[in-house]
Each structure stands twice: as C-alpha cells, then as structure tokens.
Tab-separated table of C-alpha atoms in Angstrom:
chain	number	residue	atom	x	y	z
A	1	MET	CA	-5.552	30.146	47.399
A	2	SER	CA	-7.022	26.717	46.563
A	3	VAL	CA	-8.150	28.028	43.130
A	4	ARG	CA	-4.590	29.177	42.402
A	5	ILE	CA	-3.160	25.752	43.370
A	6	ARG	CA	-5.775	23.948	41.248
A	7	THR	CA	-5.002	26.198	38.267
A	8	ARG	CA	-1.274	25.486	38.596
A	9	ARG	CA	-1.891	21.734	38.898
A	10	THR	CA	-4.163	21.775	35.848
A	11	ALA	CA	-1.578	23.754	33.888
A	12	ALA	CA	1.175	21.329	34.985
A	13	VAL	CA	-0.926	18.300	33.974
A	14	LEU	CA	-1.749	19.850	30.583
A	15	LEU	CA	1.891	20.782	29.990
A	16	GLY	CA	2.985	17.246	30.932
A	17	ALA	CA	0.396	15.744	28.582
A	18	CYS	CA	1.549	18.006	25.733
A	19	LEU	CA	5.207	17.109	26.330
A	20	LEU	CA	4.367	13.394	26.446
A	21	ALA	CA	2.386	13.644	23.206
A	22	ALA	CA	5.220	15.554	21.523
A	23	ALA	CA	7.811	13.016	22.689
A	24	THR	CA	5.697	10.094	21.510
A	25	THR	CA	5.199	11.696	18.115
A	26	ALA	CA	8.887	12.554	17.781
A	27	CYS	CA	10.022	9.073	18.797
A	28	GLY	CA	7.383	7.122	16.864
A	29	PRO	CA	7.905	5.758	13.356
A	30	ASP	CA	7.843	8.302	10.562
A	31	ASN	CA	5.432	8.044	7.677
A	32	SER	CA	7.482	7.151	4.626
A	33	VAL	CA	7.015	6.317	0.974
A	34	SER	CA	9.317	3.609	-0.355
A	35	THR	CA	10.043	3.856	-4.072
A	36	THR	CA	13.136	1.627	-4.082
A	37	PRO	CA	12.671	-1.891	-5.454
A	38	LYS	CA	14.137	-4.856	-3.600
A	39	ALA	CA	17.364	-6.287	-4.961
A	40	ALA	CA	16.894	-9.150	-7.377
A	41	ALA	CA	18.680	-12.413	-6.693
A	42	SER	CA	21.217	-13.284	-9.345
A	43	THR	CA	21.701	-16.820	-10.618
A	44	PRO	CA	25.116	-18.409	-10.253
A	45	ALA	CA	27.048	-19.215	-13.425
A	46	SER	CA	26.650	-22.816	-14.481
A	47	GLY	CA	29.137	-25.066	-12.758
A	48	SER	CA	29.763	-22.415	-10.083
A	49	ALA	CA	29.621	-23.556	-6.475
A	50	ALA	CA	28.988	-20.035	-5.206
A	51	ALA	CA	25.633	-19.287	-3.579
A	52	PRO	CA	23.419	-16.751	-5.367
A	53	ALA	CA	24.110	-13.182	-4.293
A	54	ALA	CA	21.653	-10.307	-4.282
A	55	ASP	CA	22.272	-7.513	-6.737
A	56	LYS	CA	21.934	-4.047	-5.275
A	57	PRO	CA	19.361	-1.858	-6.982
A	58	ALA	CA	20.938	0.901	-9.052
A	59	ALA	CA	21.404	4.160	-7.165
A	60	GLY	CA	18.343	6.346	-7.549
A	61	SER	CA	16.296	3.500	-9.035
A	62	VAL	CA	12.534	3.876	-8.775
A	63	ALA	CA	10.132	0.947	-8.522
A	64	LYS	CA	8.107	0.283	-11.651
A	65	LEU	CA	5.878	-2.432	-13.107
A	66	GLY	CA	7.299	-5.858	-12.218
A	67	ASP	CA	9.292	-4.621	-9.204
A	68	THR	CA	8.919	-5.804	-5.614
A	69	ILE	CA	8.944	-3.524	-2.563
A	70	GLY	CA	9.441	-4.860	0.978
A	71	LEU	CA	6.847	-3.292	3.277
A	72	LYS	CA	6.442	-3.114	7.056
A	73	GLY	CA	3.156	-3.047	8.930
A	74	THR	CA	2.421	-1.478	12.284
A	75	GLU	CA	3.561	-4.648	14.090
A	76	LYS	CA	7.104	-6.036	13.677
A	77	SER	CA	5.665	-9.464	12.853
A	78	ASN	CA	3.705	-8.021	9.905
A	79	THR	CA	5.903	-7.596	6.821
A	80	ALA	CA	5.335	-8.436	3.169
A	81	ASP	CA	7.023	-8.261	-0.209
A	82	VAL	CA	4.549	-6.654	-2.620
A	83	THR	CA	5.050	-6.869	-6.393
A	84	LEU	CA	3.189	-4.779	-8.967
A	85	VAL	CA	2.502	-7.489	-11.561
A	86	LYS	CA	0.101	-5.991	-14.114
A	87	VAL	CA	-2.016	-2.912	-14.834
A	88	VAL	CA	-5.112	-3.352	-17.019
A	89	ASP	CA	-6.287	0.119	-18.024
A	90	ASN	CA	-9.872	0.489	-19.221
A	91	ALA	CA	-10.738	-2.981	-17.904
A	92	GLU	CA	-14.050	-4.477	-18.961
A	93	GLY	CA	-16.656	-5.294	-16.292
A	94	ALA	CA	-17.004	-8.961	-15.314
A	95	ASP	CA	-20.563	-9.128	-16.686
A	96	GLU	CA	-23.005	-7.040	-18.704
A	97	TYR	CA	-24.255	-5.277	-15.559
A	98	THR	CA	-20.835	-4.110	-14.327
A	99	LYS	CA	-19.963	-0.868	-16.052
A	100	ALA	CA	-18.029	2.212	-14.987
A	101	ALA	CA	-20.136	5.325	-14.348
A	102	ASP	CA	-20.487	7.885	-17.148
A	103	GLY	CA	-17.195	9.715	-17.685
A	104	LYS	CA	-15.218	7.062	-15.781
A	105	ARG	CA	-13.258	3.889	-16.508
A	106	PHE	CA	-12.064	0.817	-14.598
A	107	VAL	CA	-8.388	0.183	-13.941
A	108	SER	CA	-7.513	-3.258	-12.549
A	109	VAL	CA	-4.139	-3.693	-10.866
A	110	GLN	CA	-2.631	-7.101	-10.105
A	111	PHE	CA	-0.401	-7.497	-7.039
A	112	ARG	CA	1.582	-10.442	-5.716
A	113	ILE	CA	1.856	-10.416	-1.910
A	114	LYS	CA	4.346	-12.624	-0.064
A	115	ALA	CA	4.023	-12.729	3.732
A	116	THR	CA	7.607	-12.321	4.976
A	117	GLY	CA	6.931	-11.750	8.691
A	118	SER	CA	6.484	-14.221	11.512
A	119	ALA	CA	2.705	-13.662	11.471
A	120	ALA	CA	0.287	-14.410	8.652
A	121	TYR	CA	-0.776	-11.580	6.364
A	122	ALA	CA	-4.501	-11.203	7.089
A	123	ASP	CA	-5.877	-8.076	5.464
A	124	ALA	CA	-8.042	-6.643	2.690
A	125	PRO	CA	-5.625	-5.702	-0.131
A	126	ALA	CA	-8.310	-3.551	-1.773
A	127	ASN	CA	-8.164	-1.243	1.261
A	128	SER	CA	-4.361	-1.098	1.038
A	129	ALA	CA	-4.017	0.073	-2.573
A	130	LYS	CA	-4.617	3.305	-4.423
A	131	VAL	CA	-3.798	4.824	-7.790
A	132	VAL	CA	-2.572	8.395	-8.276
A	133	ASP	CA	-3.015	10.411	-11.474
A	134	ALA	CA	-0.627	12.922	-13.041
A	135	GLN	CA	-2.362	15.753	-11.141
A	136	GLY	CA	-1.652	14.058	-7.788
A	137	GLN	CA	-5.260	13.005	-7.211
A	138	GLY	CA	-5.508	9.632	-5.447
A	139	TYR	CA	-8.293	7.085	-5.976
A	140	GLY	CA	-9.331	4.232	-3.685
A	141	SER	CA	-10.592	0.871	-4.867
A	142	THR	CA	-14.099	-0.057	-5.926
A	143	VAL	CA	-16.013	-3.302	-5.366
A	144	ALA	CA	-16.568	-3.835	-9.107
A	145	GLU	CA	-15.075	-7.000	-10.602
A	146	THR	CA	-13.577	-7.010	-14.097
A	147	LYS	CA	-12.520	-9.531	-16.721
A	148	ALA	CA	-8.873	-8.684	-15.953
A	149	GLY	CA	-8.771	-11.594	-13.508
A	150	PRO	CA	-9.711	-12.778	-10.011
A	151	GLU	CA	-9.798	-10.307	-7.154
A	152	PHE	CA	-8.171	-11.008	-3.784
A	153	PRO	CA	-10.516	-12.698	-1.309
A	154	VAL	CA	-11.610	-10.588	1.677
A	155	PRO	CA	-9.801	-11.004	3.905
A	156	ALA	CA	-6.730	-12.429	2.189
A	157	ASN	CA	-5.033	-14.825	4.612
A	158	ILE	CA	-1.455	-15.644	3.636
A	159	ALA	CA	0.678	-17.880	5.857
A	160	PRO	CA	4.269	-16.784	6.573
A	161	GLY	CA	6.438	-17.562	3.534
A	162	GLU	CA	3.407	-18.068	1.274
A	163	THR	CA	2.267	-15.925	-1.676
A	164	ALA	CA	-1.091	-14.773	-3.086
A	165	LEU	CA	-1.930	-13.142	-6.410
A	166	GLY	CA	-4.983	-10.995	-7.129
A	167	PHE	CA	-6.447	-7.891	-8.705
A	168	VAL	CA	-7.686	-4.667	-7.102
A	169	THR	CA	-10.003	-2.505	-9.232
A	170	PHE	CA	-10.360	1.282	-9.284
A	171	GLU	CA	-12.910	3.553	-10.953
A	172	ILE	CA	-11.253	6.740	-12.166
A	173	PRO	CA	-12.148	9.613	-14.522
A	174	ALA	CA	-11.952	8.614	-18.198
A	175	ASP	CA	-9.426	11.363	-18.959
A	176	ALA	CA	-7.169	10.821	-15.903
A	177	LYS	CA	-3.564	9.885	-16.737
A	178	LEU	CA	-2.234	7.227	-14.362
A	179	ASP	CA	1.083	8.142	-12.769
A	180	LYS	CA	1.679	6.004	-9.651
A	181	ILE	CA	0.347	3.015	-7.773
A	182	GLN	CA	0.634	2.823	-3.982
A	183	PHE	CA	0.226	0.036	-1.428
A	184	ALA	CA	0.448	0.110	2.383
A	185	LEU	CA	-0.113	-2.792	4.779
A	186	ASP	CA	-2.739	-2.801	7.544
A	187	SER	CA	-5.529	-1.679	5.192
A	188	GLY	CA	-3.491	1.382	4.253
A	189	PHE	CA	-2.793	2.494	7.845
A	190	ALA	CA	0.841	1.313	8.070
A	191	GLN	CA	3.496	4.019	8.407
A	192	GLN	CA	5.277	2.854	5.222
A	193	THR	CA	3.783	3.045	1.723
A	194	GLY	CA	5.234	1.361	-1.354
A	195	GLN	CA	5.031	3.350	-4.579
A	196	TRP	CA	5.518	2.305	-8.204
A	197	LYS	CA	5.945	4.833	-11.028
A	198	LEU	CA	4.082	4.025	-14.238
C-alpha cells in the first residue's frame, strides 16, 4: 500500500512540475524577430512653432542599411536602439598577419548602439551580432580586426542615453551571398532579435 501511495505522489509531483513548466513557457516572452525600423523624427518647417513629430514607418517596411531598430533585453531596464551603419564586404585585415582562411573572406559590420533603458548597456556586441547568407546559414563573429575601422571594446559600457559606434567582423565563405544582419541584446540571448535585410 505504501508503494502505491508513493507512486501516486511521485506522479502528482511530476504532473505538477510539467504543468508549471508549460504555464511558465506559455506565459513567458516569445522569441521574436523585429524587422520594422523605428520611426524617424521629422523636422518642423522653418518658422513653425510645432514640436517635431515622429513619422510612422511605411506599412510592411523592412529594416535595411541605415535603419534603427529598438531592442529589448531580458531585463526591462535593458533596452537599446541599434542602427546598422555600414557593411564592408571583403574587408582587409588590420595588418599583414590578419588574413581570412583559404576560401573565406572578412565582412565587417558597423553598428551604432544607444542605451535607451534605465540601466547602462554593458555587453559584448560581437556576441550579439550575426550575418545570414542567402541559403539561411548564420555566421557568428570572429576576433580578427580589419582596416574597416575600430571594433567595439569588450565589454562595451554605454551609459543610459549615450551612444557607441563600432565594428563587428565575421569570417564567411568567399562565395556566400549576404542576405541579412541580426543583432540581439544580452550577448544574443535576449528574446527579441533585430534584423536588417541587405
């Protein structure tokens, strides 16, 4: 009889744990990919006393080079506006010793990050970014530096309201066609990912 009671208790505990896990997953934040650029602020006409208003992005607009995407981290205090500033394809190594492996090339991507939350942005942007080719294959960053420009420091510490600019470099196959660039806060672990179409 005691074995039967223990079996029922164990089954009840396991069922409760499964239900709790399912409820937590269902109620937690969804993973999402944001492809909508933030609205750009318009400038008032000269002599106008009206405050600048934000233009709404066109319906169905997709973020591209030069656009800014507002991103959320895992904590409410961690938010940032991330802008894809420049893409340097086939970037040259910073010195004569830095070369892409045979059959590969460097791509350096410049981002502007503005800390918009109540907490400072303190992260490694190189961990947060990836490039995706036309086949859907994603590539993480490499530690190689290129002549494209300065990399972000590690970690990048940006006070609330402040901005930082830097490059992240990737080593990808020489024949890969770049299609998208992605960025997610919290070293890529945030639930929301920004995506720019090239």
